[in-house]
Amino acid sequence: MKITNSSWFQPPTLLLTGIPGLEDVQIWFSIPLCVMYLIALLGNCTILFIIKTTSILHEPQYIFLSMLAATDVGLSVSTLPTVLNVFLLNHREIEFHSCLTQMFFIHTFSSMESAILLAMAFDRFVAIRNPLHYTVVLTPSRIIRMGLAAVVRGVLLMVPLPILLKRLPFCKGVILSHCYCYHPDIMKLACGPVKVNIIYGLSLVLCSFGVDSVFIVISYILILKTVLGIASGDGQLKALNTCVSHIFTVFIFYVPLIVLALIHRFGTFTSPLLHVTMANLFLFLTPVLNPLVYSLKTKQIRSAVCKVFKDRRNLLK
């Protein structure tokens, strides 16, 4: 389909980008991408299955983990079609409204994940600060409300994004910087007044990711203060050890997100390869590593996974 770059209207399609300069060999990159998608989907679905079927894991900590796994599955499914189309089939075109839909889901699931990471930080704070009141504070109904709040906030904050983009004319080309649709990337193609889009984009970043990250830091300051008040060194290490997986997850989620946002805001002269690298890290790092980290680091989940595979093997004998 012929696409003109000088159109002063919404283009029928946009063009996604794989790896600039390596288009002829990028099909080989589809192999590790397929492996990462397989790990992300299989790993997170396994976490969901294990937590659902293992009664001893029906505790607040693991319920929040199941929410995180479900969000990672949603994020992976949202990007799977376009990423594999670009790298495996070299099919770069995406219909304009389909692009806006994908953008909405990517940003919504990202916002939900940020909120769930905040809820998990609160969970660790309560578990260490008031262990005797842990199940009293984090009741099933309260956990459900926190999960619903994450979903509602994500949807309500992200609904205006495609609406604000649809009101704009596009005349700066149709080539996006990534293999999926990302709001700042689409906005750069618009030639109309984007001040409202910029202000709203900045506001939702501050109101979601900014607020969440601040409260996560505050939670860990309070956790550290509580841990330092524990008399024994072994007790301090045991308390901190329960937070390691969550701290790592927070790190691998926020660092690529912040770097990618800074590249889009200030990185006009940065290498296109850097854009692609950070975009893919943002896309894959958390969904792929979360199930591995929690499976390896959390004894209860590791034991439950081993038990399930052992039971399955015994049934096949």
C-alpha positions as a LaTeX table, in Angstrom:
\begin{tabular}{lrrr}
\hline
Residue & $x$ (\AA) & $y$ (\AA) & $z$ (\AA) \\
\hline
Met1 & 0.00 & 0.00 & 0.00 \\
Lys2 & 1.38 & 3.38 & $-0.99$ \\
Ile3 & 1.78 & 5.82 & 1.89 \\
Thr4 & 2.49 & 9.50 & 1.38 \\
Asn5 & 4.56 & 11.34 & 3.93 \\
Ser6 & 3.04 & 14.71 & 3.17 \\
Ser7 & $-0.55$ & 13.86 & 4.17 \\
Trp8 & $-2.19$ & 16.36 & 6.47 \\
Phe9 & $-4.59$ & 13.80 & 7.92 \\
Gln10 & $-4.52$ & 10.57 & 9.87 \\
Pro11 & $-2.54$ & 8.02 & 7.85 \\
Pro12 & $-4.31$ & 4.71 & 7.14 \\
Thr13 & $-1.24$ & 2.81 & 8.34 \\
Leu14 & 1.98 & 3.41 & 10.22 \\
Leu15 & 5.31 & 1.63 & 9.79 \\
Leu16 & 6.96 & $-0.11$ & 12.72 \\
Thr17 & 10.74 & $-0.43$ & 12.99 \\
Gly18 & 12.83 & $-3.47$ & 13.83 \\
Ile19 & 16.58 & $-2.88$ & 14.06 \\
Pro20 & 17.75 & 0.05 & 11.90 \\
Gly21 & 20.47 & $-0.99$ & 9.46 \\
Leu22 & 20.04 & $-4.71$ & 10.14 \\
Glu23 & 16.78 & $-5.33$ & 8.30 \\
Asp24 & 18.28 & $-8.14$ & 6.18 \\
Val25 & 19.34 & $-10.21$ & 9.19 \\
Gln26 & 16.74 & $-9.23$ & 11.78 \\
Ile27 & 14.83 & $-12.48$ & 11.14 \\
Trp28 & 17.54 & $-14.15$ & 13.21 \\
Phe29 & 16.62 & $-11.90$ & 16.12 \\
Ser30 & 13.13 & $-13.42$ & 15.99 \\
Ile31 & 14.51 & $-16.63$ & 17.51 \\
Pro32 & 15.59 & $-15.12$ & 20.87 \\
Leu33 & 12.46 & $-12.93$ & 20.83 \\
Cys34 & 10.27 & $-16.03$ & 20.45 \\
Val35 & 12.18 & $-17.68$ & 23.29 \\
Met36 & 11.66 & $-14.63$ & 25.51 \\
Tyr37 & 7.94 & $-14.51$ & 24.72 \\
Leu38 & 7.71 & $-18.22$ & 25.51 \\
Ile39 & 9.50 & $-17.72$ & 28.84 \\
Ala40 & 7.32 & $-14.72$ & 29.70 \\
Leu41 & 4.00 & $-16.38$ & 28.87 \\
Leu42 & 4.84 & $-19.85$ & 30.17 \\
Gly43 & 6.58 & $-18.54$ & 33.29 \\
Asn44 & 3.86 & $-16.10$ & 34.31 \\
Cys45 & 1.05 & $-18.56$ & 33.50 \\
Thr46 & 2.87 & $-21.15$ & 35.65 \\
Ile47 & 3.04 & $-18.65$ & 38.52 \\
Leu48 & $-0.72$ & $-18.03$ & 38.17 \\
Phe49 & $-1.49$ & $-21.75$ & 38.07 \\
Ile50 & 0.73 & $-22.58$ & 41.04 \\
Ile51 & $-0.72$ & $-19.82$ & 43.23 \\
Lys52 & $-4.31$ & $-20.73$ & 42.28 \\
Thr53 & $-3.91$ & $-24.46$ & 42.95 \\
Thr54 & $-1.69$ & $-24.32$ & 46.06 \\
Ser55 & $-3.64$ & $-23.41$ & 49.20 \\
Ile56 & $-0.57$ & $-22.42$ & 51.26 \\
Leu57 & 0.11 & $-19.69$ & 48.68 \\
His58 & $-3.27$ & $-18.03$ & 49.21 \\
Glu59 & $-1.62$ & $-15.26$ & 51.20 \\
Pro60 & $-1.44$ & $-11.52$ & 50.42 \\
Gln61 & 2.17 & $-11.65$ & 49.20 \\
Tyr62 & 1.40 & $-14.32$ & 46.61 \\
Ile63 & $-1.94$ & $-12.85$ & 45.58 \\
Phe64 & $-0.13$ & $-9.63$ & 44.70 \\
Leu65 & 2.44 & $-11.72$ & 42.83 \\
Ser66 & $-0.36$ & $-13.36$ & 40.82 \\
Met67 & $-1.64$ & $-9.87$ & 39.92 \\
Leu68 & 1.86 & $-8.95$ & 38.74 \\
Ala69 & 2.06 & $-12.13$ & 36.66 \\
Ala70 & $-1.36$ & $-11.47$ & 35.07 \\
Thr71 & $-0.25$ & $-7.94$ & 34.17 \\
Asp72 & 2.95 & $-9.26$ & 32.59 \\
Val73 & 0.90 & $-11.73$ & 30.53 \\
Gly74 & $-1.33$ & $-8.87$ & 29.35 \\
Leu75 & 1.68 & $-6.73$ & 28.42 \\
Ser76 & 3.29 & $-9.60$ & 26.49 \\
Val77 & 0.10 & $-10.47$ & 24.60 \\
Ser78 & $-0.41$ & $-6.79$ & 23.71 \\
Thr79 & 2.90 & $-6.60$ & 21.86 \\
Leu80 & 3.31 & $-10.17$ & 20.58 \\
Pro81 & 1.59 & $-9.73$ & 17.16 \\
Thr82 & 3.51 & $-6.65$ & 16.00 \\
Val83 & 6.91 & $-7.67$ & 17.37 \\
Leu84 & 6.84 & $-11.08$ & 15.69 \\
Asn85 & 5.37 & $-9.59$ & 12.51 \\
Val86 & 8.26 & $-7.16$ & 12.25 \\
Phe87 & 11.09 & $-9.53$ & 13.12 \\
Leu88 & 9.77 & $-12.84$ & 11.81 \\
Leu89 & 7.77 & $-11.80$ & 8.73 \\
Asn90 & 9.25 & $-8.35$ & 8.06 \\
His91 & 5.67 & $-7.04$ & 7.98 \\
Arg92 & 5.97 & $-3.49$ & 9.28 \\
Glu93 & 2.57 & $-1.99$ & 8.52 \\
Ile94 & 0.01 & $-1.50$ & 11.28 \\
Glu95 & $-3.39$ & 0.09 & 10.84 \\
Phe96 & $-3.60$ & 3.49 & 12.54 \\
His97 & $-6.46$ & 2.66 & 14.92 \\
Ser98 & $-4.93$ & $-0.74$ & 15.71 \\
Cys99 & $-1.76$ & 1.13 & 16.66 \\
Leu100 & $-3.72$ & 3.41 & 19.01 \\
Thr101 & $-5.40$ & 0.35 & 20.56 \\
Gln102 & $-2.07$ & $-1.37$ & 21.14 \\
Met103 & $-0.65$ & 1.84 & 22.61 \\
Phe104 & $-3.58$ & 2.06 & 25.03 \\
Phe105 & $-3.07$ & $-1.49$ & 26.31 \\
Ile106 & 0.71 & $-1.16$ & 26.62 \\
His107 & 0.43 & 2.01 & 28.70 \\
Thr108 & $-2.51$ & 0.67 & 30.72 \\
Phe109 & $-0.72$ & $-2.56$ & 31.67 \\
Ser110 & 2.42 & $-0.56$ & 32.49 \\
Ser111 & 0.42 & 1.70 & 34.81 \\
Met112 & $-1.23$ & $-1.32$ & 36.41 \\
Glu113 & 2.17 & $-2.94$ & 36.98 \\
Ser114 & 3.47 & 0.20 & 38.66 \\
Ala115 & 0.44 & 0.26 & 40.99 \\
Ile116 & 0.86 & $-3.44$ & 41.82 \\
Leu117 & 4.54 & $-2.91$ & 42.63 \\
Leu118 & 3.44 & $-0.18$ & 45.06 \\
Ala119 & 0.91 & $-2.57$ & 46.63 \\
Met120 & 3.67 & $-5.18$ & 46.98 \\
Ala121 & 5.90 & $-2.60$ & 48.70 \\
Phe122 & 3.06 & $-1.89$ & 51.14 \\
Asp123 & 2.68 & $-5.64$ & 51.65 \\
Arg124 & 6.37 & $-5.97$ & 52.60 \\
Phe125 & 6.09 & $-2.94$ & 54.91 \\
Val126 & 3.14 & $-4.42$ & 56.81 \\
Ala127 & 4.76 & $-7.88$ & 56.97 \\
Ile128 & 7.94 & $-6.47$ & 58.54 \\
Arg129 & 6.50 & $-3.61$ & 60.59 \\
Asn130 & 3.41 & $-5.38$ & 61.98 \\
Pro131 & 3.74 & $-9.13$ & 61.32 \\
Leu132 & 1.08 & $-10.03$ & 63.90 \\
His133 & $-1.48$ & $-7.83$ & 62.14 \\
Tyr134 & $-0.44$ & $-8.83$ & 58.61 \\
Thr135 & $-3.55$ & $-10.79$ & 57.69 \\
Val136 & $-5.75$ & $-8.33$ & 59.61 \\
Val137 & $-4.53$ & $-5.35$ & 57.59 \\
Leu138 & $-4.36$ & $-7.13$ & 54.23 \\
Thr139 & $-7.70$ & $-8.91$ & 54.14 \\
Pro140 & $-8.91$ & $-10.60$ & 50.92 \\
Ser141 & $-11.50$ & $-7.89$ & 50.32 \\
Arg142 & $-8.92$ & $-5.14$ & 50.77 \\
Ile143 & $-6.51$ & $-6.88$ & 48.39 \\
Ile144 & $-9.27$ & $-7.17$ & 45.77 \\
Arg145 & $-10.04$ & $-3.47$ & 46.14 \\
Met146 & $-6.36$ & $-2.61$ & 45.69 \\
Gly147 & $-6.21$ & $-4.74$ & 42.53 \\
Leu148 & $-9.37$ & $-3.14$ & 41.13 \\
Ala149 & $-8.00$ & 0.31 & 41.95 \\
Ala150 & $-4.88$ & $-0.49$ & 39.89 \\
Val151 & $-7.02$ & $-1.55$ & 36.92 \\
Val152 & $-9.43$ & 1.39 & 37.14 \\
Arg153 & $-6.64$ & 3.93 & 37.53 \\
Gly154 & $-4.74$ & 2.50 & 34.57 \\
Val155 & $-7.79$ & 2.53 & 32.30 \\
Leu156 & $-9.01$ & 5.99 & 33.30 \\
Leu157 & $-5.58$ & 7.60 & 32.95 \\
Met158 & $-4.84$ & 6.04 & 29.56 \\
Val159 & $-8.24$ & 6.42 & 27.82 \\
Pro160 & $-7.52$ & 10.09 & 26.87 \\
Leu161 & $-4.25$ & 9.18 & 25.10 \\
Pro162 & $-5.75$ & 7.76 & 21.87 \\
Ile163 & $-8.54$ & 10.36 & 21.96 \\
Leu164 & $-6.02$ & 13.22 & 22.10 \\
Leu165 & $-3.97$ & 11.69 & 19.29 \\
Lys166 & $-6.99$ & 11.17 & 17.01 \\
Arg167 & $-7.71$ & 14.92 & 16.97 \\
Leu168 & $-4.29$ & 15.66 & 15.43 \\
Pro169 & $-3.24$ & 15.79 & 11.77 \\
Phe170 & $-0.12$ & 13.82 & 10.84 \\
Cys171 & 2.39 & 15.14 & 8.32 \\
Lys172 & 5.84 & 14.23 & 9.67 \\
Gly173 & 6.04 & 10.77 & 8.16 \\
Val174 & 4.63 & 7.40 & 9.17 \\
Ile175 & 7.72 & 5.60 & 10.47 \\
Leu176 & 7.75 & 4.77 & 14.18 \\
Ser177 & 10.94 & 4.13 & 16.16 \\
His178 & 9.89 & 0.81 & 17.71 \\
Cys179 & 8.31 & $-2.50$ & 16.84 \\
Tyr180 & 5.24 & $-1.55$ & 18.87 \\
Cys181 & 3.17 & 1.60 & 19.32 \\
Tyr182 & 4.32 & 3.97 & 22.06 \\
His183 & 2.63 & 7.29 & 22.82 \\
Pro184 & 5.63 & 9.69 & 22.57 \\
Asp185 & 6.69 & 7.93 & 19.38 \\
Ile186 & 3.30 & 8.42 & 17.69 \\
Met187 & 3.01 & 12.00 & 18.96 \\
Lys188 & 6.27 & 12.97 & 17.20 \\
Leu189 & 4.62 & 12.28 & 13.84 \\
Ala190 & 1.85 & 14.83 & 14.44 \\
Cys191 & 2.09 & 18.31 & 12.94 \\
Gly192 & $-0.81$ & 19.88 & 14.84 \\
Pro193 & $-0.68$ & 21.52 & 18.30 \\
Val194 & 0.61 & 18.83 & 20.66 \\
Lys195 & 0.93 & 21.00 & 23.79 \\
Val196 & $-2.15$ & 19.38 & 25.36 \\
Asn197 & $-0.75$ & 15.92 & 24.60 \\
Ile198 & 2.60 & 16.81 & 26.14 \\
Ile199 & 1.05 & 18.30 & 29.28 \\
Tyr200 & $-1.34$ & 15.39 & 29.74 \\
Gly201 & 1.43 & 12.84 & 29.08 \\
Leu202 & 3.65 & 14.48 & 31.69 \\
Ser203 & 0.74 & 14.69 & 34.15 \\
Leu204 & $-0.17$ & 11.03 & 33.90 \\
Val205 & 3.49 & 10.00 & 34.28 \\
Leu206 & 3.72 & 12.06 & 37.46 \\
Cys207 & 0.33 & 10.91 & 38.77 \\
Ser208 & 1.00 & 7.23 & 38.17 \\
Phe209 & 4.65 & 6.21 & 37.85 \\
Gly210 & 5.94 & 9.25 & 39.74 \\
Val211 & 3.60 & 8.92 & 42.73 \\
Asp212 & 4.05 & 5.14 & 42.84 \\
Ser213 & 7.84 & 5.32 & 42.82 \\
Val214 & 7.87 & 7.96 & 45.58 \\
Phe215 & 5.66 & 5.85 & 47.84 \\
Ile216 & 7.73 & 2.74 & 47.09 \\
Val217 & 10.85 & 4.61 & 48.21 \\
Ile218 & 9.04 & 5.83 & 51.35 \\
Ser219 & 7.92 & 2.25 & 52.09 \\
Tyr220 & 11.49 & 1.00 & 51.91 \\
Ile221 & 12.78 & 3.85 & 54.07 \\
Leu222 & 10.27 & 2.80 & 56.73 \\
Ile223 & 11.16 & $-0.87$ & 56.19 \\
Leu224 & 14.87 & $-0.09$ & 56.64 \\
Lys225 & 14.11 & 1.90 & 59.77 \\
Thr226 & 12.17 & $-1.06$ & 61.17 \\
Val227 & 14.87 & $-3.56$ & 60.20 \\
Leu228 & 17.59 & $-1.50$ & 61.88 \\
Gly229 & 15.52 & $-1.68$ & 65.06 \\
Ile230 & 15.72 & $-5.50$ & 65.10 \\
Ala231 & 18.22 & $-6.62$ & 67.72 \\
Ser232 & 19.81 & $-9.64$ & 66.01 \\
Gly233 & 21.78 & $-9.53$ & 62.79 \\
Asp234 & 20.15 & $-12.75$ & 61.61 \\
Gly235 & 16.73 & $-11.20$ & 62.13 \\
Gln236 & 17.72 & $-8.17$ & 60.08 \\
Leu237 & 19.01 & $-10.32$ & 57.21 \\
Lys238 & 15.91 & $-12.51$ & 57.30 \\
Ala239 & 13.63 & $-9.46$ & 57.10 \\
Leu240 & 15.60 & $-7.87$ & 54.26 \\
Asn241 & 15.76 & $-11.18$ & 52.39 \\
Thr242 & 11.97 & $-11.13$ & 52.00 \\
Cys243 & 12.30 & $-7.87$ & 50.02 \\
Val244 & 15.08 & $-8.83$ & 47.59 \\
Ser245 & 12.82 & $-10.16$ & 44.82 \\
His246 & 10.56 & $-7.11$ & 44.98 \\
Ile247 & 13.47 & $-4.65$ & 44.99 \\
Phe248 & 14.92 & $-6.36$ & 41.92 \\
Thr249 & 11.54 & $-6.26$ & 40.16 \\
Val250 & 11.13 & $-2.55$ & 40.91 \\
Phe251 & 14.61 & $-1.89$ & 39.54 \\
Ile252 & 14.12 & $-3.77$ & 36.25 \\
Phe253 & 10.72 & $-2.11$ & 35.73 \\
Tyr254 & 11.53 & 1.54 & 36.47 \\
Val255 & 15.07 & 1.87 & 35.08 \\
Pro256 & 14.22 & 0.98 & 31.42 \\
Leu257 & 10.99 & 3.01 & 31.72 \\
Ile258 & 12.83 & 6.12 & 32.91 \\
Val259 & 15.64 & 5.76 & 30.34 \\
Leu260 & 13.16 & 5.25 & 27.49 \\
Ala261 & 11.18 & 8.32 & 28.58 \\
Leu262 & 14.36 & 10.40 & 28.73 \\
Ile263 & 15.44 & 9.21 & 25.28 \\
His264 & 12.11 & 10.29 & 23.79 \\
Arg265 & 12.22 & 13.61 & 25.62 \\
Phe266 & 15.85 & 14.61 & 25.17 \\
Gly267 & 17.48 & 12.02 & 22.90 \\
Thr268 & 17.00 & 13.64 & 19.50 \\
Phe269 & 20.58 & 12.93 & 18.54 \\
Thr270 & 20.97 & 9.51 & 20.17 \\
Ser271 & 21.60 & 6.38 & 18.15 \\
Pro272 & 18.51 & 4.62 & 16.73 \\
Leu273 & 20.02 & 1.40 & 18.04 \\
Leu274 & 19.84 & 2.82 & 21.57 \\
His275 & 16.12 & 3.54 & 21.02 \\
Val276 & 15.53 & $-0.05$ & 19.93 \\
Thr277 & 17.59 & $-1.55$ & 22.76 \\
Met278 & 15.83 & 0.40 & 25.53 \\
Ala279 & 12.42 & $-0.17$ & 23.95 \\
Asn280 & 12.97 & $-3.93$ & 23.93 \\
Leu281 & 14.38 & $-3.91$ & 27.47 \\
Phe282 & 11.25 & $-2.08$ & 28.64 \\
Leu283 & 9.12 & $-4.62$ & 26.78 \\
Phe284 & 10.81 & $-7.88$ & 27.78 \\
Leu285 & 12.86 & $-7.42$ & 30.93 \\
Thr286 & 10.09 & $-7.46$ & 33.53 \\
Pro287 & 7.78 & $-10.16$ & 32.03 \\
Val288 & 10.73 & $-12.49$ & 31.38 \\
Leu289 & 12.66 & $-12.05$ & 34.62 \\
Asn290 & 9.81 & $-11.74$ & 37.14 \\
Pro291 & 8.76 & $-15.43$ & 37.09 \\
Leu292 & 12.40 & $-16.54$ & 37.09 \\
Val293 & 13.33 & $-14.31$ & 40.03 \\
Tyr294 & 10.33 & $-15.24$ & 42.17 \\
Ser295 & 10.59 & $-18.95$ & 41.32 \\
Leu296 & 14.27 & $-19.10$ & 42.21 \\
Lys297 & 14.18 & $-16.76$ & 45.22 \\
Thr298 & 10.89 & $-17.77$ & 46.88 \\
Lys299 & 11.13 & $-21.16$ & 48.55 \\
Gln300 & 7.37 & $-21.71$ & 48.75 \\
Ile301 & 6.87 & $-21.14$ & 45.02 \\
Arg302 & 9.93 & $-23.22$ & 44.13 \\
Ser303 & 8.64 & $-26.10$ & 46.26 \\
Ala304 & 5.14 & $-25.82$ & 44.81 \\
Val305 & 6.50 & $-25.86$ & 41.23 \\
Cys306 & 8.62 & $-28.93$ & 41.98 \\
Lys307 & 5.64 & $-30.66$ & 43.57 \\
Val308 & 3.41 & $-30.00$ & 40.56 \\
Phe309 & 5.99 & $-31.37$ & 38.12 \\
Lys310 & 6.60 & $-34.38$ & 40.37 \\
Asp311 & 2.87 & $-35.13$ & 40.53 \\
Arg312 & 2.56 & $-34.79$ & 36.75 \\
Arg313 & 5.48 & $-37.13$ & 36.21 \\
Asn314 & 3.98 & $-39.71$ & 38.57 \\
Leu315 & 0.68 & $-39.57$ & 36.65 \\
Leu316 & 2.48 & $-40.29$ & 33.39 \\
Lys317 & 4.14 & $-43.42$ & 34.79 \\
\hline
\end{tabular}
